[in-house]
Coordinates of C-alpha atoms in Angstrom, one line a residue:
M1 CA 127.6 98.6 39.0
S2 CA 131.1 98.3 41.0
V3 CA 129.7 100.3 44.1
F4 CA 126.7 98.6 43.6
I5 CA 128.6 95.4 44.0
A6 CA 130.8 97.0 47.1
E7 CA 127.9 98.0 48.7
Y8 CA 125.4 94.8 48.8
F9 CA 129.3 92.7 50.3
K10 CA 129.4 95.3 52.8
C11 CA 125.4 94.8 53.4
I12 CA 126.0 90.6 53.7
A13 CA 129.0 91.0 55.7
I14 CA 127.2 93.1 58.5
Y15 CA 124.0 90.8 58.1
I16 CA 126.5 88.6 59.7
K17 CA 128.6 90.5 61.5
N18 CA 124.9 91.4 63.5
K19 CA 123.2 88.6 63.4
D20 CA 124.9 84.6 63.2
A21 CA 127.6 84.8 64.9
T22 CA 127.6 80.7 64.1
I23 CA 127.2 82.0 60.1
L24 CA 130.9 84.3 61.4
N25 CA 132.9 81.4 63.0
T26 CA 132.4 78.7 59.8
V27 CA 133.5 81.0 57.7
I28 CA 136.3 82.2 60.3
G29 CA 137.0 78.1 60.4
L30 CA 136.5 77.7 56.7
G31 CA 139.0 80.2 55.8
T32 CA 141.7 79.6 58.5
V33 CA 141.2 75.6 56.9
A34 CA 142.0 76.7 53.6
G35 CA 145.6 78.9 54.4
Q36 CA 146.8 76.6 56.4
T37 CA 147.0 74.3 53.2
A38 CA 148.1 76.6 51.3
Y39 CA 150.5 77.5 54.2
N40 CA 151.1 73.8 54.3
I41 CA 151.7 73.1 49.3
L42 CA 153.5 76.7 49.4
A43 CA 155.4 77.7 51.9
F44 CA 156.7 74.4 54.8
N45 CA 160.4 73.8 54.2
C46 CA 161.7 71.7 57.1
P47 CA 165.3 72.1 57.8
C48 CA 165.9 69.2 58.9
S49 CA 168.3 70.4 61.2
P50 CA 168.7 69.4 64.6
Q51 CA 166.9 71.9 68.0
K52 CA 166.1 73.7 64.6
N53 CA 163.0 71.4 63.6
Y54 CA 161.9 71.6 66.4
L55 CA 161.7 75.7 66.8
Y56 CA 160.2 75.8 63.4
G57 CA 157.9 73.1 64.1
L58 CA 156.2 74.4 66.9
A59 CA 156.3 77.8 65.5
A60 CA 154.9 76.8 62.5
I61 CA 151.7 75.6 64.7
G62 CA 151.8 77.8 67.5
V63 CA 152.9 81.8 66.0
P64 CA 150.0 81.5 63.3
A65 CA 146.5 80.4 66.5
L66 CA 148.6 83.1 68.2
A67 CA 147.7 85.6 65.3
F68 CA 144.8 84.6 64.2
F69 CA 143.6 84.5 68.6
V70 CA 145.1 88.4 69.0
I71 CA 143.4 89.9 66.3
G72 CA 140.7 87.5 67.4
V73 CA 140.2 89.8 70.6
M74 CA 141.2 93.1 68.6
M75 CA 138.1 93.0 66.7
N76 CA 135.5 91.8 68.9
Q77 CA 134.0 94.8 70.3
N78 CA 133.1 93.5 73.3
T79 CA 136.8 94.4 74.1
W80 CA 136.8 98.6 73.1
D81 CA 133.2 98.0 76.0
V82 CA 135.3 96.5 78.6
V83 CA 138.1 98.9 77.4
S84 CA 135.9 101.7 77.5
E85 CA 134.3 101.0 80.6
C86 CA 137.7 100.3 82.7
R87 CA 138.6 103.7 81.0
T88 CA 135.5 105.6 81.8
R89 CA 134.6 104.1 85.2
R90 CA 137.4 101.5 86.6
C91 CA 134.8 98.4 86.4
R92 CA 133.3 99.5 89.4
K93 CA 130.8 98.5 88.3
L94 CA 130.6 95.8 86.1
S95 CA 129.9 93.1 87.7
P96 CA 131.8 89.5 87.9
T97 CA 129.4 88.5 85.8
A98 CA 129.7 90.6 83.1
A99 CA 133.0 90.6 83.3
F100 CA 133.0 86.9 83.2
V101 CA 130.1 86.9 80.2
L102 CA 131.9 89.6 78.4
L103 CA 135.2 87.6 78.2
G104 CA 133.1 84.2 78.0
S105 CA 132.0 86.1 74.7
I106 CA 135.4 88.4 73.8
V107 CA 137.3 84.4 74.1
G108 CA 134.6 82.0 72.8
R109 CA 135.3 84.2 69.3
A110 CA 138.7 84.7 69.3
I111 CA 139.7 81.6 69.8
A112 CA 137.7 79.8 66.6
A113 CA 140.7 80.0 63.9
P114 CA 143.3 79.2 66.8
I115 CA 142.1 76.4 67.3
T116 CA 141.7 75.2 63.3
W117 CA 144.9 76.1 62.1
T118 CA 146.2 73.9 65.7
V119 CA 144.2 71.2 64.8
I120 CA 144.2 71.1 60.9
S121 CA 147.9 71.4 61.3
L122 CA 148.1 68.4 64.0
L123 CA 145.8 66.5 61.1
R124 CA 148.4 66.6 58.7
G125 CA 151.4 66.4 59.9
E126 CA 153.7 68.0 58.5
A127 CA 154.5 70.8 61.3
Y128 CA 154.5 67.8 63.6
V129 CA 157.0 65.6 62.2
C130 CA 159.6 67.9 61.7
A131 CA 158.9 69.8 65.5
F132 CA 159.6 65.7 66.7
S133 CA 161.2 63.9 64.3
E134 CA 164.8 63.9 66.7
F135 CA 163.3 63.2 69.8
L136 CA 161.1 59.8 68.1
N137 CA 162.8 56.4 70.0
F138 CA 164.5 55.0 66.9
S139 CA 164.7 51.5 68.7
S140 CA 161.3 51.1 69.7
L141 CA 160.5 51.1 66.1
V142 CA 158.9 47.5 64.8
N143 CA 162.1 45.8 63.3
F144 CA 164.8 47.4 64.3
T145 CA 167.5 46.9 64.2
S146 CA 170.1 48.2 63.3
A147 CA 172.2 50.7 65.3
S148 CA 170.3 54.5 66.9
P149 CA 171.0 57.0 64.6
G150 CA 172.5 60.3 66.4
P151 CA 170.2 63.6 65.8
E152 CA 171.6 64.5 63.0
I153 CA 170.8 61.6 61.1
M154 CA 166.6 61.6 62.4
A155 CA 166.2 65.5 62.2
R156 CA 167.0 64.6 58.4
F157 CA 164.2 61.9 58.3
P158 CA 161.4 64.5 57.7
C159 CA 162.7 65.6 54.7
N160 CA 163.3 62.6 52.9
S161 CA 167.7 62.5 53.1
T162 CA 167.6 60.1 55.3
P163 CA 171.7 57.8 54.6
V164 CA 171.0 54.8 52.3
L165 CA 171.6 52.3 55.9
F166 CA 168.3 53.7 57.8
I167 CA 166.6 54.9 54.2
N168 CA 164.3 51.8 54.7
Y169 CA 162.7 53.5 58.5
T170 CA 161.6 56.8 57.0
G171 CA 158.0 55.7 56.3
V172 CA 158.1 54.2 59.3
V173 CA 159.3 57.3 61.2
Q174 CA 156.4 59.6 59.8
R175 CA 154.1 56.7 60.1
Q176 CA 154.9 57.1 63.6
L177 CA 154.8 60.6 64.6
K178 CA 151.9 61.7 62.1
Y179 CA 150.0 58.7 64.1
E180 CA 151.1 60.8 67.3
S181 CA 149.7 63.9 66.2
Q182 CA 146.5 62.9 64.5
L183 CA 146.4 61.4 67.7
L184 CA 147.0 64.5 69.8
G185 CA 144.6 66.4 67.3
W186 CA 141.4 64.9 67.2
L187 CA 141.6 63.7 71.3
L188 CA 142.6 68.6 71.0
V189 CA 138.9 68.3 69.4
G190 CA 137.1 66.1 71.4
L191 CA 138.3 68.0 75.0
I192 CA 137.2 71.5 72.7
S193 CA 133.9 70.3 72.4
L194 CA 133.3 69.1 76.0
S195 CA 135.0 72.3 77.2
V196 CA 132.2 73.9 74.9
F197 CA 129.2 72.1 76.0
L198 CA 129.7 72.3 79.9
V199 CA 129.9 76.2 79.1
L200 CA 126.5 75.9 77.5
C201 CA 125.7 74.1 80.0
L202 CA 126.9 76.2 83.1
K203 CA 125.3 79.4 80.9
T204 CA 121.6 77.9 81.4
C205 CA 121.8 76.7 83.7
F206 CA 123.6 80.4 86.4
S207 CA 121.3 82.7 83.7
P208 CA 118.3 84.2 84.9
L209 CA 116.3 84.4 81.6
G210 CA 114.8 81.1 80.2
Y211 CA 116.0 80.1 76.6
H212 CA 112.8 82.7 75.2
Q213 CA 114.2 85.1 76.8
E214 CA 117.2 84.6 75.7
A215 CA 116.3 85.5 72.4
Y216 CA 114.3 87.8 73.1
W217 CA 117.7 89.2 74.8
S218 CA 119.7 89.0 71.5
E219 CA 117.6 89.9 69.2
Y220 CA 117.6 93.3 71.2
C221 CA 120.8 93.4 71.7
S222 CA 121.8 93.2 67.8
S223 CA 118.8 95.3 66.8
E224 CA 119.8 98.1 69.0
R225 CA 123.8 97.6 67.8
A226 CA 122.7 97.8 64.0
L227 CA 120.2 100.3 65.0
F228 CA 123.4 102.8 66.4
Q229 CA 125.7 101.7 63.9
R230 CA 123.0 103.5 61.2
T231 CA 122.2 106.3 64.0
A232 CA 125.2 107.3 64.7
E233 CA 126.9 107.4 60.2
V234 CA 123.3 109.8 59.6
H235 CA 124.7 112.1 62.6
A236 CA 127.8 112.5 62.1
K237 CA 127.2 113.0 58.4
Y238 CA 125.1 115.3 59.0
H239 CA 126.8 117.1 61.9
A240 CA 130.2 116.7 59.2
A241 CA 128.2 119.0 56.2
E242 CA 126.9 121.8 59.6
N243 CA 130.5 122.7 59.9
V244 CA 131.6 122.4 56.2
K245 CA 128.4 124.7 55.5
S246 CA 128.9 127.2 58.4
F247 CA 133.0 127.1 57.1
F248 CA 132.4 127.9 53.3
G249 CA 129.2 129.2 53.2
F250 CA 127.2 126.4 51.8
V251 CA 127.9 122.3 51.0
A252 CA 127.5 120.2 48.1
L253 CA 125.1 117.5 49.0
E254 CA 123.0 115.2 46.7
S255 CA 120.1 115.1 45.6
Q256 CA 119.1 112.3 47.5
E257 CA 121.3 113.9 50.8
K258 CA 119.8 117.2 49.9
Q259 CA 115.6 116.2 51.2
F260 CA 117.3 113.2 53.3
F261 CA 118.9 115.8 56.0
A262 CA 115.6 118.2 55.8
D263 CA 114.0 115.3 57.4
C264 CA 116.9 115.8 59.9
K265 CA 116.2 118.8 60.8
G266 CA 115.9 119.0 64.9
I267 CA 118.8 116.8 65.8
K268 CA 121.3 117.2 68.3
S269 CA 124.8 118.8 67.2
V270 CA 126.5 118.8 70.1
I271 CA 126.1 115.4 72.3
P272 CA 127.0 115.8 76.0
R273 CA 129.9 113.9 77.6
L274 CA 127.7 112.9 79.9
E275 CA 125.2 111.0 77.8
W276 CA 128.5 109.7 75.6
N277 CA 129.7 107.0 78.7
R278 CA 126.3 106.0 79.3
V279 CA 126.2 104.2 75.7
T280 CA 130.5 104.0 75.4
G281 CA 130.8 101.2 78.7
V282 CA 130.0 97.6 78.9
Y283 CA 126.2 97.6 77.0
L284 CA 124.6 94.9 78.3
Y285 CA 125.0 96.0 82.0
R286 CA 125.2 99.7 81.0
E287 CA 122.6 102.5 82.7
V288 CA 119.2 104.0 82.1
D289 CA 117.6 105.4 84.3
D290 CA 120.0 105.0 86.7
A291 CA 118.9 101.4 86.9
P292 CA 120.6 99.0 85.5
L293 CA 119.1 97.2 82.0
Y294 CA 120.3 94.2 82.3
S295 CA 118.8 94.2 86.4
R296 CA 115.3 95.3 84.7
L297 CA 115.4 92.4 81.6
S298 CA 116.1 90.2 84.9
K299 CA 113.6 90.8 87.4
W300 CA 111.5 90.8 83.9
A301 CA 112.2 87.4 83.4
M302 CA 111.2 86.1 87.3
Y303 CA 107.7 87.1 86.9
T304 CA 107.2 86.2 84.3
N305 CA 108.8 83.2 85.1
E306 CA 106.3 83.4 88.3
H307 CA 102.6 84.5 86.6
D308 CA 103.5 81.3 83.1
C309 CA 100.2 79.9 82.7

């Protein structure tokens, strides 16, 4: 039963990863929101000390976002496609258009969690209040009549441990800083939304493919990637079984695996390096029969557009 459940969740994960990037980004965003909320409730603790507040608050906003971005880049298969392409062919056949598309894909997927963390941090306001409390111009507050406190006292406002003379201004200071924090958060949301819209417009304007052709191309890439992964898994298991059999003289296979491997007779036991080089580069722009696959699709797009009824 546990094996069945594990395989079930594995299939769901593969489907989400290969079929629908929107679902994957949504899951990442919700997970980031949950993690950020849990961090603020369980771990966030402003030091309420001059200079330390600023570093602690900015670290609470920026460091997790940077870590999420690096993890997102590492988990993106396109990153290692680019690395393999540059290592194998020194990026000689990676055109500027291909580089822009791939880097956009890598950054676009990796930036979902960092942006979510930063926006939620600003909308909640705790980290911003902690970071900038000591820099607030106290004399700008409404109905302020007392002497301006120093940074040591201002840094204590996030912790509600201010002297009696300024205790009535604690709520005012926190509301002012949360107002600034949430304003920055909503401005960041609007700026990112506008940037995404402009990028999608530019992508559509400069793409040689139509809408349906883009959909077909995406489906083709997804199907090719899924088939390659499944075939590579079977080939690796078959080759491992052959090596184990040559070492021990036999291999312990289950009945289903015996029948399955019997149907795999005649497959390549060793794949030449030249053929590996053809599939380990940037898959969108690798060479197939000495012609770039993307340029072939572009020619097909122009042909279908010219003969469109």
